Coordinates of C-alpha atoms in Angstrom, one line a residue:
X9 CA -37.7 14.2 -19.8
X10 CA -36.7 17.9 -21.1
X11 CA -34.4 18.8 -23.3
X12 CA -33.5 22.0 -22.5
X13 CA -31.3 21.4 -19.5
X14 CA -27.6 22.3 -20.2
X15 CA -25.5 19.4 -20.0
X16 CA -21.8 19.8 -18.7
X17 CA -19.1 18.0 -20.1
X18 CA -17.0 14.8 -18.4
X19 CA -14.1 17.0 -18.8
X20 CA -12.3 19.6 -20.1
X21 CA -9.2 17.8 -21.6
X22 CA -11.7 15.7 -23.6
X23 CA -10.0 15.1 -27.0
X24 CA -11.3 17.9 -29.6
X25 CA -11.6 14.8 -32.1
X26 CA -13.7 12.8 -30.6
X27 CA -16.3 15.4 -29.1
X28 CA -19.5 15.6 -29.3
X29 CA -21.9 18.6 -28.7
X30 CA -25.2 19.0 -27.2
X31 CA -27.9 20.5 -29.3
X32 CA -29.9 22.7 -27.3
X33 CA -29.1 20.9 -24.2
X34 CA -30.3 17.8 -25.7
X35 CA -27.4 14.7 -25.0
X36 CA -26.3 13.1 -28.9
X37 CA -25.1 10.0 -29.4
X38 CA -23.0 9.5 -32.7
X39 CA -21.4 6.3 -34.2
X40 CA -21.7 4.3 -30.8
X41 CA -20.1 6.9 -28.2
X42 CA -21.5 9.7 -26.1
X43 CA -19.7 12.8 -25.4
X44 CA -20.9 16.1 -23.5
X45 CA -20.8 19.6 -23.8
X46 CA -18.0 21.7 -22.9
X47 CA -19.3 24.4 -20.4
X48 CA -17.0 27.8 -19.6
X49 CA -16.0 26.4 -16.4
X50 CA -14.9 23.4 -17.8
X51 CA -16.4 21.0 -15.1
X52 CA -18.9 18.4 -15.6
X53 CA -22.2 18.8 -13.9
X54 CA -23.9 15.9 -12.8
X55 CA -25.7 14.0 -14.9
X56 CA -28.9 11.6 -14.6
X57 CA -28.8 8.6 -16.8
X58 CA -32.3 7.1 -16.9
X59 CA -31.8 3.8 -16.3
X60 CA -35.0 1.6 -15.4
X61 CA -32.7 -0.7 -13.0
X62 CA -29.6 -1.0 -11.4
X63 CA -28.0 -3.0 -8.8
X64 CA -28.4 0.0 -6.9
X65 CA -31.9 0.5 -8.0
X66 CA -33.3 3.1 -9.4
X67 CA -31.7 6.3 -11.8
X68 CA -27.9 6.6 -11.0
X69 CA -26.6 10.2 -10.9
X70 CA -22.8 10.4 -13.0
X71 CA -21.1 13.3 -12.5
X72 CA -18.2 12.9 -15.2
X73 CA -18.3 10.2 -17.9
X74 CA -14.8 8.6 -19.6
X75 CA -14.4 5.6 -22.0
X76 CA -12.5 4.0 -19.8
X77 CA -11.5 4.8 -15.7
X78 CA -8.3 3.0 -14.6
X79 CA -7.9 3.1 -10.5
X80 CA -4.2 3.2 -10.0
X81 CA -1.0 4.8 -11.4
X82 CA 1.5 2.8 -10.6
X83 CA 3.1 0.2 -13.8
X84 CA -0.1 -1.2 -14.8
X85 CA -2.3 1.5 -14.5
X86 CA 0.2 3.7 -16.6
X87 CA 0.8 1.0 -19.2
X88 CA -3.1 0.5 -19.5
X89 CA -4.0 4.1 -20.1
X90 CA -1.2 4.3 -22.6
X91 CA -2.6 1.8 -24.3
X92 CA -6.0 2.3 -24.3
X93 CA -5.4 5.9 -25.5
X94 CA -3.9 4.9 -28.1
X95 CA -6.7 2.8 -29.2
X96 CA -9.1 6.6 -29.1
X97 CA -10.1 6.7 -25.8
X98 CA -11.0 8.9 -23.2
X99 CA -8.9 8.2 -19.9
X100 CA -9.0 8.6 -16.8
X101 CA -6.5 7.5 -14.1
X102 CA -7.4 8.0 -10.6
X103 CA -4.8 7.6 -6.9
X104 CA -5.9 8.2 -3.3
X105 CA -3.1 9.3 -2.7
X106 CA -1.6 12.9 -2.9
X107 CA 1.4 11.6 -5.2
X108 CA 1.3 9.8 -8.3
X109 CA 2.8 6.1 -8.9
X110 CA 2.4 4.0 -5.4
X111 CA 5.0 1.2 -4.8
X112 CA 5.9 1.4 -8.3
X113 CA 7.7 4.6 -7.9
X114 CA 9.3 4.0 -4.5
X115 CA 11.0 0.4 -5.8
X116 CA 13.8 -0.2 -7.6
X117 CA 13.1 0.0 -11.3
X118 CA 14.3 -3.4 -12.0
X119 CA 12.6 -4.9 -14.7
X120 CA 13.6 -8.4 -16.1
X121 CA 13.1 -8.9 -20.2
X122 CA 14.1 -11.7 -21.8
X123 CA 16.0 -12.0 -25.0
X124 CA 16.7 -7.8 -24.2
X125 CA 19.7 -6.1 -26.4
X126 CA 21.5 -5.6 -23.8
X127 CA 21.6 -9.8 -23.3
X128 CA 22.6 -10.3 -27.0
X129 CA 25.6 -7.6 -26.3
X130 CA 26.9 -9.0 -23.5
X131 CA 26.8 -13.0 -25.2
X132 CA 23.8 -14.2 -22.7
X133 CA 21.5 -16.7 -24.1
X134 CA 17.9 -16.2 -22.7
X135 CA 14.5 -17.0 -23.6
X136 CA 10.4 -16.3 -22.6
X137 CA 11.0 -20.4 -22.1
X138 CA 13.4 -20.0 -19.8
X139 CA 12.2 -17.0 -17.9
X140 CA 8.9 -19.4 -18.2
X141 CA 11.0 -22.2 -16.4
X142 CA 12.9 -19.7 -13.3
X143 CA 9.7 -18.6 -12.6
X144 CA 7.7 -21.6 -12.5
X145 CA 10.6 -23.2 -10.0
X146 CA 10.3 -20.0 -7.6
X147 CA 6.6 -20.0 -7.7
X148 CA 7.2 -23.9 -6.2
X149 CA 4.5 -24.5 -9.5
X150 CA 1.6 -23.0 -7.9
X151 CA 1.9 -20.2 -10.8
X152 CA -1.2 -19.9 -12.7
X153 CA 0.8 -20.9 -16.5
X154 CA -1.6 -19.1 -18.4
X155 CA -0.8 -15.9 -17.4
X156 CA 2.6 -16.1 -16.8
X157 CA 3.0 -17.6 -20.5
X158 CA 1.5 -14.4 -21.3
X159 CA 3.9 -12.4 -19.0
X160 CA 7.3 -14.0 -20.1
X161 CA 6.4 -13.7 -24.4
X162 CA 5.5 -9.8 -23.3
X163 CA 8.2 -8.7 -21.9
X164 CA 10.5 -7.7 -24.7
X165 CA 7.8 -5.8 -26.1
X166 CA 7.0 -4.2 -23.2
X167 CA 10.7 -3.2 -22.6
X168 CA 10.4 -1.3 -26.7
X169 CA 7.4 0.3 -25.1
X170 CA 8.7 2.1 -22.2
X171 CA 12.0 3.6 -24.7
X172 CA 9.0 4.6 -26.9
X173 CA 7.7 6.2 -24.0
X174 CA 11.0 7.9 -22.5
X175 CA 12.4 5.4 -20.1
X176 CA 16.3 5.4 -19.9
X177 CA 17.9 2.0 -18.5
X178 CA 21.4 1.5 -17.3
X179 CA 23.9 0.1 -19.8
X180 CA 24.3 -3.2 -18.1
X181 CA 22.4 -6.3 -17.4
X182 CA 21.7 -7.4 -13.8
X183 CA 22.0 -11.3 -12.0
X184 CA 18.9 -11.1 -9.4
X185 CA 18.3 -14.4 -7.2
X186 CA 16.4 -17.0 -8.9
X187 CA 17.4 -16.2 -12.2
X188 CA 19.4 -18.6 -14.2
X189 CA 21.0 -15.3 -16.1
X190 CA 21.4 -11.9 -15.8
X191 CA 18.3 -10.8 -17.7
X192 CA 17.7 -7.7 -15.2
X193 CA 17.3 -4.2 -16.9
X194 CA 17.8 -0.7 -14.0
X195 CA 16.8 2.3 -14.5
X196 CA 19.0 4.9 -14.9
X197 CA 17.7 6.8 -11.9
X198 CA 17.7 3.4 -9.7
X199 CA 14.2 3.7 -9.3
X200 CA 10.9 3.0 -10.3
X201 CA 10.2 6.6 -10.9
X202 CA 12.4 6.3 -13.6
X203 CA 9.0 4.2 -15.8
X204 CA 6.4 6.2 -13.8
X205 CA 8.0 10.1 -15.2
X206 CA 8.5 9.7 -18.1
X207 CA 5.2 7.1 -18.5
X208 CA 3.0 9.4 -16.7
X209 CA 4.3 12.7 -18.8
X210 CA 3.8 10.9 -22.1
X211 CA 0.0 10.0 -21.0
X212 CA -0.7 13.6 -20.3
X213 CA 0.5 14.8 -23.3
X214 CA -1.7 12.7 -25.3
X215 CA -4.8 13.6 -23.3
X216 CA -5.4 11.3 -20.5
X217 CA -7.4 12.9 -17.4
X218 CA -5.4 12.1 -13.9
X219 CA -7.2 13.2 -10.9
X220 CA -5.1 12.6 -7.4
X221 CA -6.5 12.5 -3.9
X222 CA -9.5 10.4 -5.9
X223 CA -10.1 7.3 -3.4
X224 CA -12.1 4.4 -5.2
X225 CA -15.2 3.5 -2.8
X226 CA -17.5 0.9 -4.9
X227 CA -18.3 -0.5 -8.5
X228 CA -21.5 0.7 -10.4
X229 CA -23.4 -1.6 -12.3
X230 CA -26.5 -2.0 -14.4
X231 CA -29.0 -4.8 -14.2
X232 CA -26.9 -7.3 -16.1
X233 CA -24.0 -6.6 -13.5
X234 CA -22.0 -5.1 -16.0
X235 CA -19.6 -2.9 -14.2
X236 CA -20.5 0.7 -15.8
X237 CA -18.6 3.1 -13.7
X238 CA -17.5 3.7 -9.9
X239 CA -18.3 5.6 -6.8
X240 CA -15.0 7.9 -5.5
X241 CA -14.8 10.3 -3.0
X242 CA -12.6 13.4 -4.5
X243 CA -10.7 15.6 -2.4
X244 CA -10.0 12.7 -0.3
X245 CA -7.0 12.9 2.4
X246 CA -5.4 9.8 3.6
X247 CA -6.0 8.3 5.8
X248 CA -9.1 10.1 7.1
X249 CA -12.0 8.2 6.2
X250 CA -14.5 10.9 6.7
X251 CA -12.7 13.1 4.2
X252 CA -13.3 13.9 0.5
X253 CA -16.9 14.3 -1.5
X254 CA -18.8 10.9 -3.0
X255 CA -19.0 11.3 -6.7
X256 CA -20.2 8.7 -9.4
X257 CA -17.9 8.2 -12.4
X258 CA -19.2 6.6 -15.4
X259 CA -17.1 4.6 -17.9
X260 CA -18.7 3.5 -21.4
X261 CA -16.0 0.9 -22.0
X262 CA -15.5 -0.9 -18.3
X263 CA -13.1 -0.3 -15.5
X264 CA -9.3 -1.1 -15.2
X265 CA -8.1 -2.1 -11.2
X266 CA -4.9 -1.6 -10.9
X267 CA -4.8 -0.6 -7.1
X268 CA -1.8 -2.3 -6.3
X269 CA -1.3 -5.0 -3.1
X270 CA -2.0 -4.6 0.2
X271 CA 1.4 -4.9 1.7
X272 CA 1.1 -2.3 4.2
X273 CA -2.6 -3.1 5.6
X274 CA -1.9 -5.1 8.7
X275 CA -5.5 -5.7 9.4
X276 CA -5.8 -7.9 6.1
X277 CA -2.3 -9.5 5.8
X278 CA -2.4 -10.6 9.7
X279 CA -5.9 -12.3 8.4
X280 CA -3.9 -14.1 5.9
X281 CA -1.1 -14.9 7.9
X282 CA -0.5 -14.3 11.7
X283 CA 2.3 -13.9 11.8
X284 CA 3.4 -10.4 9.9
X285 CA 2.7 -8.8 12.2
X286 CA 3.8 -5.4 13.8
X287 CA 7.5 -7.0 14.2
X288 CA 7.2 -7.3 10.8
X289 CA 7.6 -3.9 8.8
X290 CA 7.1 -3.4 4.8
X291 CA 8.8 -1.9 2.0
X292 CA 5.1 -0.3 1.0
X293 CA 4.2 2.9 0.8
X294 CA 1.4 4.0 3.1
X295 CA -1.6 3.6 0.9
X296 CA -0.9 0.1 -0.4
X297 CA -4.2 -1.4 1.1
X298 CA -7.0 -3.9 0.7
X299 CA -10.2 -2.2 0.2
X300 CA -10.4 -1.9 -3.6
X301 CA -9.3 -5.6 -4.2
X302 CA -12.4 -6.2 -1.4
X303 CA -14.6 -4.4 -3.3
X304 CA -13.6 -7.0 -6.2
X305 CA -14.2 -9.9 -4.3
X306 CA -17.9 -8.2 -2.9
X307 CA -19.4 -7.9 -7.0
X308 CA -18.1 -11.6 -7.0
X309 CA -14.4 -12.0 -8.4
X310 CA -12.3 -15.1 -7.5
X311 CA -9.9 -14.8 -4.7
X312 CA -6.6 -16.1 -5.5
X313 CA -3.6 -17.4 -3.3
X314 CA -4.6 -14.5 -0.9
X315 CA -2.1 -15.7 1.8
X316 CA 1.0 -15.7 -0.3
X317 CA 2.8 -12.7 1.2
X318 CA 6.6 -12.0 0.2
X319 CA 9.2 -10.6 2.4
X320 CA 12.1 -8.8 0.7
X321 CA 15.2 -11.1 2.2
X322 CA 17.5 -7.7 1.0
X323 CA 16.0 -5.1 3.4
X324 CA 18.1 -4.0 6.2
X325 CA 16.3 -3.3 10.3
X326 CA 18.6 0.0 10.0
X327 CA 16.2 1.7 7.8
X328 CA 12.4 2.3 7.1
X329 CA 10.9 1.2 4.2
X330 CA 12.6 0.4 1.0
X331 CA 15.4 2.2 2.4
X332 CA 19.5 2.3 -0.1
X333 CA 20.3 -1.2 1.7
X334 CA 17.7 -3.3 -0.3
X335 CA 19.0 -2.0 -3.7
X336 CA 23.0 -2.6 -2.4
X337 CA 21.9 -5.7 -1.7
X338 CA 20.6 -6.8 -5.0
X339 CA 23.4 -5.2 -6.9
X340 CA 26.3 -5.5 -5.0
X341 CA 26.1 -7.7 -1.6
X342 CA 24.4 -10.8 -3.0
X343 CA 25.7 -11.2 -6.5
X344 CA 29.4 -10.0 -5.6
X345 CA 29.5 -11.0 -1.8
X346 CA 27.8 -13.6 1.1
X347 CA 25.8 -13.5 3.9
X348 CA 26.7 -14.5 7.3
X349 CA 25.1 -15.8 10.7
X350 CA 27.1 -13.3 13.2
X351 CA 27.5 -15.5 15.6
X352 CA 29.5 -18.1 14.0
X353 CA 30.8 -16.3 10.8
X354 CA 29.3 -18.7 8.3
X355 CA 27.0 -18.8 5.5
X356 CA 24.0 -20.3 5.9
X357 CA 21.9 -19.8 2.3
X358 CA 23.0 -19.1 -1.3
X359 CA 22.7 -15.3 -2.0
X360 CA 21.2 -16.2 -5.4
X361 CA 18.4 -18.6 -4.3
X362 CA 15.0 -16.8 -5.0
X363 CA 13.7 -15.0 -2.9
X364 CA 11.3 -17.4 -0.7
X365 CA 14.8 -19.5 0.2
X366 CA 16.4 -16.6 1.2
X367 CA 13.6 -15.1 2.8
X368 CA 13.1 -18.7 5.3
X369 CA 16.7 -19.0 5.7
X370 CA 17.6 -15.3 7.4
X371 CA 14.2 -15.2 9.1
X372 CA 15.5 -18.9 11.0
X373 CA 18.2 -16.5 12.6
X374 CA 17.2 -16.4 15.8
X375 CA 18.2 -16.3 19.5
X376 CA 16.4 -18.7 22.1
X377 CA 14.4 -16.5 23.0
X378 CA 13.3 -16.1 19.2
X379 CA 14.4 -12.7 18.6
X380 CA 15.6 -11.8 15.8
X381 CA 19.9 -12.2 15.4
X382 CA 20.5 -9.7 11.7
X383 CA 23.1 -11.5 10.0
X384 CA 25.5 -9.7 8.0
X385 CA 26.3 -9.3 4.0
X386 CA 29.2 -7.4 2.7
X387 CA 31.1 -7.1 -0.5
X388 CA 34.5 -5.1 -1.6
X389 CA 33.9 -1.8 -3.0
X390 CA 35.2 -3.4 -6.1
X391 CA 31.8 -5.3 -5.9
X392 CA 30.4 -2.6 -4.7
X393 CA 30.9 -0.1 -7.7
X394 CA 27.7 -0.8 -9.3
X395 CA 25.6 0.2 -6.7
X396 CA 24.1 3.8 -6.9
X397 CA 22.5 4.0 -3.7
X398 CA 26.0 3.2 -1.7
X399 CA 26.9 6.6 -0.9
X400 CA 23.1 7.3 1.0
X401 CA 23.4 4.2 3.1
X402 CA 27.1 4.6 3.9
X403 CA 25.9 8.7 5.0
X404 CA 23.1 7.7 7.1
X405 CA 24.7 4.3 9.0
X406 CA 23.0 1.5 7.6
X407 CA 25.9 0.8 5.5
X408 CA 30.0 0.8 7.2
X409 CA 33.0 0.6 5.3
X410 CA 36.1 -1.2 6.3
X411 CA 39.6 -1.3 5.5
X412 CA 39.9 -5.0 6.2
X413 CA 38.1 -8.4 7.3
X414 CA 39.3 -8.1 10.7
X415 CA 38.1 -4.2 11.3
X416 CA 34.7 -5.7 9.9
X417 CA 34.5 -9.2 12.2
X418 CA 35.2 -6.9 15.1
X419 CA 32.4 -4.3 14.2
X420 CA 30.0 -6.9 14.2
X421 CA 31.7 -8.9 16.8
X422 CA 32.4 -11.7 14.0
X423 CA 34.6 -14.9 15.1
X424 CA 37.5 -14.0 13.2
X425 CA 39.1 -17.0 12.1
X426 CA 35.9 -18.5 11.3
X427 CA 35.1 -15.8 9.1
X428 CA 38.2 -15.7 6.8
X429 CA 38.0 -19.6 6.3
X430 CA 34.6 -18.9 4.6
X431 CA 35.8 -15.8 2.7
X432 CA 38.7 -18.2 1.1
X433 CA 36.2 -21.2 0.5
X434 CA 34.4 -18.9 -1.1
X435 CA 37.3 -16.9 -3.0
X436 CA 38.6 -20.4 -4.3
X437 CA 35.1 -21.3 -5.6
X438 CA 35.2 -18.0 -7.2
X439 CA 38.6 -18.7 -9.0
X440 CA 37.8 -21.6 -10.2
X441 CA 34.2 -20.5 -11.1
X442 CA 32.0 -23.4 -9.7
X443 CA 31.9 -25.5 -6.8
X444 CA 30.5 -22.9 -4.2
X445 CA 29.8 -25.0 -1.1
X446 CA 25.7 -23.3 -1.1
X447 CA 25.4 -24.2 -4.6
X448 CA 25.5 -20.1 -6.0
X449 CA 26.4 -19.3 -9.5
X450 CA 29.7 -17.8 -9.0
X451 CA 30.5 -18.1 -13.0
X452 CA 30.5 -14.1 -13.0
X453 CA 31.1 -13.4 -9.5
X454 CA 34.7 -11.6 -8.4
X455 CA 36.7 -12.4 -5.0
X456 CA 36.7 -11.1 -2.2
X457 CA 39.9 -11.5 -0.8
X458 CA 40.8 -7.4 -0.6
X459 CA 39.3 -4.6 0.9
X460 CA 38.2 -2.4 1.3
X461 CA 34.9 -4.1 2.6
X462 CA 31.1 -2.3 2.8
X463 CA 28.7 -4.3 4.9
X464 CA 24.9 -4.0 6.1
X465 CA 22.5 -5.8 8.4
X466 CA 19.9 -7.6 6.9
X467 CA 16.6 -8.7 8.0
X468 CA 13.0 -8.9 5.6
X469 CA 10.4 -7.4 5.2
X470 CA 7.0 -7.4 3.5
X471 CA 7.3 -6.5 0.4
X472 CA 4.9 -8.3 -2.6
X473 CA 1.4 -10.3 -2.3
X474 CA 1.8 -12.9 -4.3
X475 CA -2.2 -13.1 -4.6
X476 CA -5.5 -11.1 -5.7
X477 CA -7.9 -11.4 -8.0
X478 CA -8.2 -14.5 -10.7
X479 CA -8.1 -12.7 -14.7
X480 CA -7.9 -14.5 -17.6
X481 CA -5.2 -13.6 -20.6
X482 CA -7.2 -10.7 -21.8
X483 CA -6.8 -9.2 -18.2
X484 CA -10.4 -9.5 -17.4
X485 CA -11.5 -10.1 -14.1
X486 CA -13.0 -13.8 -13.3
X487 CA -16.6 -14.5 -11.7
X488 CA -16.4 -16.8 -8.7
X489 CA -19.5 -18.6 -9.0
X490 CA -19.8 -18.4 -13.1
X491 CA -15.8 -18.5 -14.0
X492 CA -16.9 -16.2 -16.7
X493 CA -15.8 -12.7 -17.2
X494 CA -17.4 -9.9 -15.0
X495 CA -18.5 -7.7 -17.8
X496 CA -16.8 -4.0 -17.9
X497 CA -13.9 -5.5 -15.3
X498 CA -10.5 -5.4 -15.8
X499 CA -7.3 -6.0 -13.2
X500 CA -3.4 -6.1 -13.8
X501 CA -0.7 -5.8 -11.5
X502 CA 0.0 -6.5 -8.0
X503 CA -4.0 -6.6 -7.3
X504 CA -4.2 -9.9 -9.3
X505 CA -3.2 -13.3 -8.1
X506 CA -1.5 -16.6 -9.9
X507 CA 1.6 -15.4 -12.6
X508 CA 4.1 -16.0 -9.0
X509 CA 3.0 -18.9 -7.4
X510 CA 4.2 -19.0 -4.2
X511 CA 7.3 -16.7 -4.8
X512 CA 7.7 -13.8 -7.1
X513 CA 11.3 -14.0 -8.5
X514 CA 12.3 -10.0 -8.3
X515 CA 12.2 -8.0 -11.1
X516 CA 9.2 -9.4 -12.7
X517 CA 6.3 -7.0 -10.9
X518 CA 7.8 -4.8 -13.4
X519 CA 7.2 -7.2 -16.0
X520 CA 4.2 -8.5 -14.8
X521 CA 2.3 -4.4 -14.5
X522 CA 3.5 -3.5 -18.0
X523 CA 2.4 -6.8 -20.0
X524 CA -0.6 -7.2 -18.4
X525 CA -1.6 -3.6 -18.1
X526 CA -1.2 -3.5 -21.9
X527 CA -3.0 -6.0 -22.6
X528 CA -5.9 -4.5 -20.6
X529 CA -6.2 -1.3 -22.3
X530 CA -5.9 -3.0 -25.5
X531 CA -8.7 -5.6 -24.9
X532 CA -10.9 -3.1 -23.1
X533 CA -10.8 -1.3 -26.2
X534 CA -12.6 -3.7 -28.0
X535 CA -15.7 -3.8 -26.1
X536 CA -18.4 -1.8 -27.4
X537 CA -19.5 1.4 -25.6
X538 CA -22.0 0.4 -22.7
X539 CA -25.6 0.7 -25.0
X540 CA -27.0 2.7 -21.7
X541 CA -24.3 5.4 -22.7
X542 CA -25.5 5.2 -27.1
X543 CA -29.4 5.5 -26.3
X544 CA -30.2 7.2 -22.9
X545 CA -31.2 10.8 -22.5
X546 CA -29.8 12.7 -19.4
X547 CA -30.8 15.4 -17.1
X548 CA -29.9 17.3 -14.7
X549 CA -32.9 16.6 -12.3

């Protein structure tokens, strides 16, 4: 092979420090790691590594080479290439889609830590081992315990991480449903954007590549099966399938999925249960999807709880999407209000229970016909005056205000009378601070016996799958035949499967993308550069 062809670079962002230079065109490798030349238009041209086999067969043709290619940006994928840059590697985070971040930047920001300052400050008593034990009880112990003792010790740490990194929280600490304490942190912005920003900004600074409109297609791997780089197609424009050029990306340290669920793929969800259907709608942006979790599964990794598909039992059928109703709900409505069947003006499930409870108790309101009957959850603005995203809901009518319980039973054409004799069951549970009649913790809860009163319809939607891929603690992902590692593979986020069981208890996917996406880019960082990458000679042919 000559060695007088010029040899382009991976990219031009490559860190000066660790750069290598080609010699007359010929391609160096120096103390285990392979760089290329920079070339004046600072793209890489492809480049042939001479490999004798490969599952493909043959020479495969890599047109940019990284240390380490993470598919995803939401949580995960940011906390991974944080963390493997920080370790001296070259990164590079690719997204289909034209924006960065996914789900994680459309949802709330809510992001449960145990033993957080913010706990100690406000005289809760929390614990990993107690987080450990909510979560268990949600996931009805179908949780894989391995990973989720992973995910509760993390989660403090992970917390210090994101201030290191820029992330501003609200001054409070939130009660979601499930949890036996308040142990929920918010973002200041009441939104996941609030970690991706200021995450994704700090990234760039120190060097890692991110390339949008970059849609993972397939895994490359040599001989041995060791995953050594992917197939994308750049320039690709969703959702048209015949968009976008195929290039081969190679990565001398392995590959890091963290492509998120596949909430909002109705082909594959209906598959795994019939019955989300088109009735059903999601809180999941448009590119949340099955394919690169398939593509998984196709080099052999373990499927894992695949049907375990969570509806959000705070979303409203007023609004698309995530919509302001899901985050009043979680702040305001639940904690500091009830829910109630419309047609009789009682309560029919704790507001608190976790998710999966709430989720089968409001989807069991239905007419005979089995339509769907949205109950009602309201709270006094004194409840209320927590919850940021108030004002949009109550401007664009999936929110109403009311000056008193009777204005609000008419609106919703409410029995009256059986309405207020739940509100006062309820108040005097409050007063006295136990003894709610559905079993809520009402220790911190306030009455409800003034107006005014804000209410919403309620009714859920896909929001979280539960299940994915099978990794071990190190994040790698698991062989369904061997139950080994697949060499140069690593997954964290919402495209794995077992840390929920059968119910995720919200605010841990936060939790659960920044632990285990940490861990990834650390461990990946410990495997030795792919030996095809420290010995082979490349061309341009």
């Amino acid at each position: 092979m000559s060695n007088d062809k010029k040899v382009l670079p991976p990219d031009e962002v490559n860190s000066p420090a660790r750069r290598r230079f080609l010699t007359k065109g010929a391609l160096l490798a120096t103390g285990g790691m392979m760089s290329l030349a920079m070339s004046q238009a600072g793209h890489a041209a492809p480049v042939t590594i001479n490999v004798p086999e490969t599952l493909s067969g043959g020479r495969t043709r890599f047109h940019q080479i990284y240390d380490v290619i993470i598919v995803g940006s939401g949580f995960a994928g940011l906390a991974a290439a944080l963390e493997a840059k920080s370790h001296g590697l070259s990164v590079l985070v690719i997204d289909k889609m034209p924006v960065f971040g996914g789900n994680s930047t459309i949802n709330g920001g809510a992001f449960a830590v145990a033993g957080s300052p913010l706990q100690k400050e406000a005289g809760i008593e929390d614990s990993p081992e107690l987080m450990f034990k909510d979560m268990l009880k949600a996931g009805r112990g179908l949780n894989h315990q391995d990973i989720l003792h992973v995910l509760v010790n993390g989660t403090l740490e992970a917390y210090e991480f994101t201030l290191k990194h820029g992330v501003r929280y609200k001054p409070f600490v939130q009660h979601f449903g499930g949890h036996t304490v308040p142990r929920t942190l918010q973002t200041v912005e009441s939104s996941g954007a609030g970690i991706i920003m200021p995450m994704r900004e700090s990234a760039q600074k120190l060097g890692v590549i991110f390339k949008t409109r970059c849609k993972f297609e397939s895994f490359i791997q040599d001989n041995k099966q060791t995953v050594i780089g992917i197939q994308v197609k750049e320039d690709y424009r969703f959702p048209d399938e015949a968009s976008g050029t195929s290039r081969n990306y190679a990565a001398r340290h392995g590959v890091i999925m963290c492509s998120g669920g596949f909430g909002n793929d109705l082909r594959f969800r209906m598959l795994q249960d019939p019955q989300l259907n088109t009735d059903v709608d999601t809180t999941n942006h448009e590119g949340a999807t099955a394919e690169a979790m398939l593509a998984m599964l196709k080099i052999g990794a373990t499927p894992v709880q695949l049907d375990l598909i969570q509806l959000g039992p705070w979303s409203s059928p007023d609004e698309k999407g995530f919509g302001y109703v899901s985050q009043f709900n979680t702040i305001a409505g639940y904690p500091q209000g009830i829910i109630v069947d419309v047609r009789t003006g009682k309560r029919f499930t704790n507001e608190l229970a976790d998710r999966k409870a709430r989720e089968d108790a409001i989807l069991a309101q239905r007419d005979a016909e089995g339509k769907p009957v949205y109950p009602v959850c309201f709270t006094n603005l004194e409840g209320a005056k927590q919850a940021q995203s108030l004002p949009g809901a109550l401007k664009y009518n999936v929110a109403w205000q009311f000056d008193t319980l009777k204005e609000l039973a008419d609106h919703f054409a409410i029995p009256y009378e059986n309405l207020q004799k739940e509100v006062d069951v309820y108040n005097a549970a409050v007063k006295k601070g136990s003894g709610d009649p559905m079993g809520k913790d009402v220790s911190r809860a306030i009455s409800i016996e003034q107006g005014p009163y804000v209410a919403v319809r309620v009714w859920p939607k896909v929001h979280y799958t539960m299940g994915g891929v099978q990794i071990n603690v190190n994040a790698q992902v698991i062989d369904s035949i061997s139950g080994q590692p697949i060499n140069g593979l690593y997954a964290a986020g919402e495209v794995t499967g077992g840390p929920h069981g059968a119910s995720r208890l919200g605010s841990c996917a936060v939790a659960d993308g920044l632990v285990l996406g940490r861990i990834a880019g650390a461990h990946i960082a410990t495997r030795p550069a792919d030996p095809l990458f420290n010995t082979s000679v490349s061309d341009n042919a």
